Coordinates of C-alpha atoms in Angstrom, one line a residue:
M1 CA 173.2 89.5 124.2
N2 CA 170.0 89.0 126.2
P3 CA 168.5 92.5 126.3
V4 CA 165.6 91.6 128.6
A5 CA 167.9 90.1 131.3
L6 CA 170.4 93.0 130.9
R7 CA 167.6 95.6 131.4
L8 CA 166.2 93.9 134.4
L9 CA 169.7 93.8 136.0
N10 CA 170.8 97.3 135.2
Q11 CA 167.5 98.8 136.1
Q12 CA 167.9 97.2 139.5
L13 CA 164.7 95.2 139.1
I14 CA 166.4 92.0 140.0
C15 CA 169.3 91.6 142.4
P16 CA 169.2 95.3 143.4
Q17 CA 172.4 96.8 144.7
F18 CA 171.2 99.7 146.7
D19 CA 170.0 100.3 150.3
S20 CA 168.5 103.8 150.1
P21 CA 166.1 105.7 147.9
A22 CA 168.7 108.4 147.2
E23 CA 171.1 105.8 145.9
V24 CA 168.5 104.4 143.6
V25 CA 167.5 107.8 142.2
G26 CA 171.1 108.9 141.9
F27 CA 172.0 105.8 140.0
M28 CA 169.0 106.1 137.6
G29 CA 169.7 109.8 137.0
A30 CA 166.0 110.7 136.8
M31 CA 162.9 108.7 137.3
Q32 CA 159.4 109.4 136.0
A33 CA 157.2 110.5 138.9
Q34 CA 153.9 111.2 137.2
E35 CA 151.8 109.1 139.6
Y36 CA 152.3 110.7 143.1
R37 CA 151.5 107.5 145.0
M38 CA 153.2 104.9 142.8
M39 CA 156.5 106.8 142.3
R40 CA 157.3 105.5 145.8
W41 CA 157.1 101.9 144.7
A42 CA 159.0 102.6 141.5
V43 CA 162.0 103.6 143.7
A44 CA 161.5 101.1 146.5
M45 CA 161.2 98.0 144.3
R46 CA 164.8 98.8 143.2
M47 CA 166.0 98.7 146.8
K48 CA 167.3 95.7 148.7
K49 CA 164.7 96.2 151.3
P50 CA 161.7 98.3 150.0
S51 CA 160.5 100.8 152.6
A52 CA 157.8 103.5 152.3
K53 CA 159.2 105.2 155.5
A54 CA 162.7 105.3 154.0
F55 CA 161.3 106.9 150.8
K56 CA 159.4 109.6 152.9
K57 CA 162.5 110.4 154.9
A58 CA 164.6 110.9 151.8
F59 CA 161.9 112.9 150.1
D60 CA 161.2 115.2 153.1
S61 CA 164.9 115.8 153.8
G62 CA 165.6 116.8 150.2
E63 CA 167.8 113.8 149.3
I64 CA 165.4 113.2 146.4
I65 CA 163.4 115.9 144.6
R66 CA 160.3 115.8 142.5
F67 CA 159.6 118.5 140.0
H68 CA 158.8 119.1 136.3
L69 CA 161.9 118.6 134.1
M70 CA 162.4 116.3 131.1
R71 CA 159.7 116.5 128.4
G72 CA 157.8 118.9 130.7
T73 CA 156.8 115.9 133.0
W74 CA 157.3 115.0 136.6
Q75 CA 160.7 113.5 137.5
L76 CA 162.6 112.4 140.6
V77 CA 166.3 113.4 140.8
S78 CA 168.8 113.3 143.6
A79 CA 169.9 116.4 145.3
E80 CA 173.4 116.1 143.8
D81 CA 171.9 116.1 140.3
Y82 CA 169.2 118.6 140.7
W83 CA 171.0 121.8 139.8
P84 CA 173.2 120.5 136.9
F85 CA 170.3 118.6 135.4
L86 CA 168.0 121.5 135.7
E87 CA 170.4 123.8 133.9
L88 CA 170.9 121.2 131.2
C89 CA 167.2 120.2 130.6
A90 CA 165.1 123.3 131.5
P91 CA 165.6 125.3 128.4
K92 CA 164.1 122.6 126.2
A93 CA 161.5 121.7 128.8
I94 CA 160.3 125.3 129.0
A95 CA 160.1 125.5 125.2
V96 CA 157.9 122.3 125.2
T97 CA 155.7 123.7 127.9
K98 CA 155.2 127.0 126.0
G99 CA 154.3 124.9 123.0
W100 CA 151.6 123.2 125.0
M101 CA 150.3 126.5 126.3
S102 CA 150.1 127.8 122.7
S103 CA 148.2 124.8 121.6
N104 CA 145.7 125.3 124.5
K105 CA 145.4 129.0 123.5
I106 CA 147.0 130.1 126.8
S107 CA 149.2 133.2 126.6
I108 CA 151.1 134.3 129.8
P109 CA 153.1 137.5 129.4
E110 CA 156.6 137.6 131.0
E111 CA 155.6 140.3 133.5
E112 CA 152.8 138.0 134.7
V113 CA 155.2 135.1 135.0
L114 CA 157.6 137.1 137.2
K115 CA 154.8 138.6 139.3
I116 CA 153.1 135.3 140.0
R117 CA 156.5 133.5 140.6
E118 CA 157.3 136.1 143.3
I119 CA 154.0 135.4 145.0
L120 CA 154.5 131.6 144.8
A121 CA 158.0 131.9 146.2
Q122 CA 157.0 134.2 149.1
T123 CA 154.2 131.8 150.0
A124 CA 156.6 128.8 150.0
A125 CA 159.1 130.8 152.0
D126 CA 156.5 131.7 154.6
K127 CA 155.0 128.3 155.1
G128 CA 157.9 125.9 154.2
S129 CA 155.8 123.3 152.4
V130 CA 152.7 124.4 150.6
T131 CA 149.9 122.9 148.5
K132 CA 148.3 124.3 145.4
E133 CA 145.4 125.4 147.6
D134 CA 147.8 127.5 149.6
F135 CA 148.9 129.2 146.4
V136 CA 145.2 129.8 145.4
Q137 CA 144.6 131.5 148.8
A138 CA 147.8 133.6 148.6
L139 CA 146.7 134.9 145.1
A140 CA 143.2 135.5 146.3
E141 CA 144.5 137.7 149.2
R142 CA 146.0 139.8 146.4
D143 CA 142.8 139.9 144.4
I144 CA 144.2 137.6 141.8
C145 CA 142.0 134.8 140.5
M146 CA 142.9 132.3 137.8
D147 CA 141.7 129.0 136.7
E148 CA 143.6 125.8 137.8
H149 CA 145.0 125.2 134.4
R150 CA 146.7 128.6 134.2
L151 CA 148.0 128.3 137.8
S152 CA 149.4 124.8 137.0
Y153 CA 151.5 126.4 134.2
H154 CA 152.8 129.1 136.5
I155 CA 153.8 126.4 139.1
R156 CA 155.5 124.4 136.4
M157 CA 157.4 127.4 135.0
A158 CA 158.5 128.2 138.6
E159 CA 159.8 124.7 139.0
M160 CA 161.8 124.8 135.7
S161 CA 163.2 128.2 136.7
G162 CA 164.7 126.6 139.9
T163 CA 162.4 128.5 142.2
L164 CA 160.1 125.7 143.4
C165 CA 160.5 122.0 143.9
S166 CA 158.8 119.3 146.0
G167 CA 157.9 120.0 149.6
D168 CA 157.0 117.3 152.2
L169 CA 155.5 114.0 151.1
L170 CA 151.8 113.8 151.8
P171 CA 149.6 110.6 151.2
M172 CA 147.8 112.0 148.2
K173 CA 148.6 115.6 147.5
A174 CA 151.7 117.2 146.0
T175 CA 153.4 120.0 148.0
Y176 CA 156.0 122.6 147.0
A177 CA 159.0 124.3 148.7
L178 CA 161.6 126.8 147.8
A179 CA 164.3 124.9 145.8
A180 CA 167.1 127.1 147.4
D181 CA 166.0 125.9 150.8
K182 CA 165.1 122.3 150.0
V183 CA 168.1 121.3 147.9
K184 CA 171.2 121.6 150.1
V185 CA 173.7 120.4 147.5
H186 CA 174.5 122.8 144.6
T187 CA 176.9 121.1 142.3
K188 CA 178.5 123.5 139.8
M189 CA 179.2 122.0 136.4
D190 CA 179.7 123.3 132.9
R191 CA 177.3 122.1 130.3
D192 CA 179.5 119.4 128.8
E193 CA 180.1 117.9 132.2
A194 CA 176.4 117.9 133.0
L195 CA 175.6 116.3 129.6
M196 CA 178.2 113.6 130.1
L197 CA 176.9 112.8 133.5
F198 CA 173.3 112.8 132.3
T199 CA 174.2 110.5 129.4
R200 CA 176.3 108.1 131.5
K201 CA 173.5 107.7 134.1
Y202 CA 171.0 106.9 131.4
F203 CA 173.0 104.2 129.7
Q204 CA 174.4 102.6 132.9
S205 CA 170.8 102.1 134.2
R206 CA 168.8 101.4 131.0
Q207 CA 171.3 99.4 128.9
P208 CA 171.0 98.1 126.3
A209 CA 169.4 101.2 124.8
S210 CA 169.6 103.0 121.5
L211 CA 170.3 106.6 120.6
E212 CA 166.7 107.0 119.6
D213 CA 165.7 105.7 123.1
F214 CA 167.9 108.3 124.8
V215 CA 166.6 111.1 122.6
W216 CA 163.0 110.2 123.5
W217 CA 163.7 109.8 127.3
S218 CA 165.9 112.9 127.7
G219 CA 163.8 115.3 125.7
L220 CA 167.0 116.9 124.5
N221 CA 167.9 117.7 120.8
I222 CA 169.4 114.8 118.9
S223 CA 172.7 116.8 118.5
D224 CA 173.0 117.0 122.3
C225 CA 172.4 113.3 122.7
R226 CA 175.0 112.4 120.1
K227 CA 177.4 114.8 121.8
G228 CA 176.7 113.1 125.2
V229 CA 177.5 109.7 123.7
A230 CA 180.7 111.1 122.1
L231 CA 181.8 112.6 125.4
L232 CA 181.7 109.1 127.0
G233 CA 184.1 107.8 124.5
D234 CA 185.2 104.2 125.1
Y235 CA 183.0 103.8 128.1
L236 CA 180.2 102.9 125.6
H237 CA 180.3 100.2 123.0
V238 CA 177.8 99.2 120.3
E239 CA 176.1 95.9 119.8
T240 CA 173.7 95.1 117.1
R241 CA 170.5 93.1 117.3
G242 CA 168.2 91.8 114.5
R243 CA 168.6 90.8 110.9
T244 CA 171.2 92.6 108.7
S245 CA 168.5 94.5 106.9
Q246 CA 166.6 95.5 110.0
H247 CA 169.3 95.5 112.7
K248 CA 169.3 98.0 115.5
E249 CA 172.3 99.4 117.3
F250 CA 172.3 99.4 121.2
Y251 CA 174.8 101.0 123.5
L252 CA 176.2 99.2 126.5
T253 CA 178.7 100.3 129.1
D254 CA 182.0 98.6 129.9
D255 CA 180.7 97.9 133.4
C256 CA 177.3 96.5 132.3
R257 CA 175.8 94.0 134.8
T258 CA 175.4 90.6 133.3
R259 CA 175.0 88.2 136.2
G260 CA 172.0 87.6 138.5
F261 CA 169.1 86.8 136.2
R262 CA 166.4 84.7 138.0
K263 CA 164.2 82.7 135.8
G264 CA 160.5 82.6 136.8
K265 CA 160.6 86.0 138.5
Y266 CA 157.4 88.1 138.6
L267 CA 157.4 91.9 139.0
L268 CA 154.5 94.2 139.9
I269 CA 155.5 97.3 138.0
P270 CA 153.9 100.7 138.7
P271 CA 152.5 103.0 136.0
Y272 CA 155.0 105.3 134.3
D273 CA 157.9 103.1 135.4
E274 CA 161.3 103.5 133.8
Y275 CA 161.2 99.9 132.7
L276 CA 158.9 101.0 129.9
I277 CA 159.0 104.8 129.7
S278 CA 162.8 104.9 129.3
Y279 CA 162.6 103.7 125.7
K280 CA 161.0 105.0 122.5
S281 CA 160.6 101.4 121.3
R282 CA 159.3 99.0 123.9
D283 CA 158.9 95.9 121.7
I284 CA 161.7 94.1 123.4
V285 CA 159.6 93.5 126.5
L286 CA 156.1 94.4 125.3
A287 CA 154.5 92.7 122.4
P288 CA 153.0 95.3 119.9
D289 CA 149.7 93.5 120.0
H290 CA 149.4 94.2 123.7
R291 CA 150.8 97.7 123.8
H292 CA 147.4 99.2 124.5
K293 CA 147.3 97.2 127.7
A294 CA 150.3 99.0 129.0
H295 CA 149.9 102.6 127.7
N296 CA 147.7 104.5 125.3
N297 CA 148.7 107.0 122.6
S298 CA 148.1 109.9 124.9
G299 CA 150.9 108.8 127.2
I300 CA 148.8 107.3 130.0
F301 CA 150.6 104.2 131.5
Q302 CA 149.0 101.4 133.4
P303 CA 150.4 99.1 136.2
V304 CA 151.7 96.0 134.5
I305 CA 153.1 92.6 135.4
A306 CA 156.3 91.3 134.0
H307 CA 157.3 87.6 134.0
D308 CA 161.0 87.0 133.2
G309 CA 161.0 90.7 132.1
I310 CA 158.2 90.3 129.5
I311 CA 155.1 92.4 130.1
C312 CA 152.2 89.9 130.3
G313 CA 149.4 91.4 132.5
N314 CA 147.9 94.1 134.6
W315 CA 147.5 94.5 138.3
M316 CA 145.6 96.9 140.6
P317 CA 147.8 98.6 143.2
F318 CA 145.1 100.1 145.4
K319 CA 143.1 97.0 146.2
E320 CA 143.2 95.2 149.5
D321 CA 143.8 91.8 147.8
L322 CA 145.9 91.0 144.7
Q323 CA 143.9 91.4 141.5
T324 CA 145.5 90.5 138.2
E325 CA 144.5 90.2 134.5
F326 CA 146.9 88.3 132.2
F327 CA 146.8 89.0 128.5
M328 CA 149.8 86.9 127.4
G329 CA 150.8 83.3 128.1
E330 CA 149.6 80.9 130.8
H331 CA 150.5 81.9 134.3
E332 CA 149.7 79.3 136.9
A333 CA 152.6 80.3 139.2
D334 CA 151.7 82.0 142.4
I335 CA 152.7 85.7 142.3
Q336 CA 151.6 86.3 145.9
E337 CA 155.2 86.6 147.0
E338 CA 155.5 89.9 145.0
W339 CA 152.2 91.2 146.3
T340 CA 153.3 90.4 149.9
K341 CA 156.5 92.4 149.2
Y342 CA 154.5 95.3 147.9
K343 CA 152.1 95.4 150.9
K344 CA 155.0 95.0 153.3
F345 CA 156.7 98.0 151.7
Q346 CA 153.7 100.2 152.5
T347 CA 154.0 99.6 156.3
T348 CA 157.8 99.5 156.7

């Protein structure tokens, strides 16, 4: 088993199989969308023909949705998966968020939650697609003033209640819309069905991955994660890696992609990309000595360069010209091809 090659293939980072952003996000199940500008490249680089315009069209039409979900962080999901995954993940995500509020000494009574949620929903209903500034104005018109931190928690709780989700895509600023209006597909599933789908999408797109990786990524309880694996039955099988005394078990699916690895391939990977954030342990592709170059202990992730799947440098996405800094190995090969692909994506 070559775990690096398998991850590149199944994460659609080499030989991508999909034509549209909705297909990519639907296959991945959920994708970290912490960085508003770079989430577009995270999806597009997994398409056969990366296109910023295609991403915007899918985003504005509600084919893909951005909102707070797993681990209380921003995620992209497909319209088909929005409601079942929300119902599956929201209870734990809400508990995590309330824990953060408590640690920040912020207490929001339930009656305040409901009152502010109604105002946020009415504002979104009136305007269709609104910014945080629109919410501030709507609250001010009702003589309600609160700091940005408190308002952010209210918006986040409204997202996790299924009231708000992403509105139209702007260049730099997040917008919000009524989820009931934005998400046209409402797939009804019982909890076990949703858990099985959620688990399948994780392993089909991140394999090989361990149970610990899945627990970290999903934010669910370990008992739920074990149940999800059990529900998939023979669809998953286990392979071990490492020495007998230190071996680790990885799950793979019966339809795991194994062909298409291209030696010498460079990738310009955005911050918070699933290639790293999908796993609790990232040592397979990122040397422990260089971990701080890719992310810090506070969960801030940097843009990185991968060569044959191994993280070896950093790049700067918002410069006019390609700027790189390698921290591992000798890299004389020209990676201009990937930069050209990235710049072309922005205009097509």
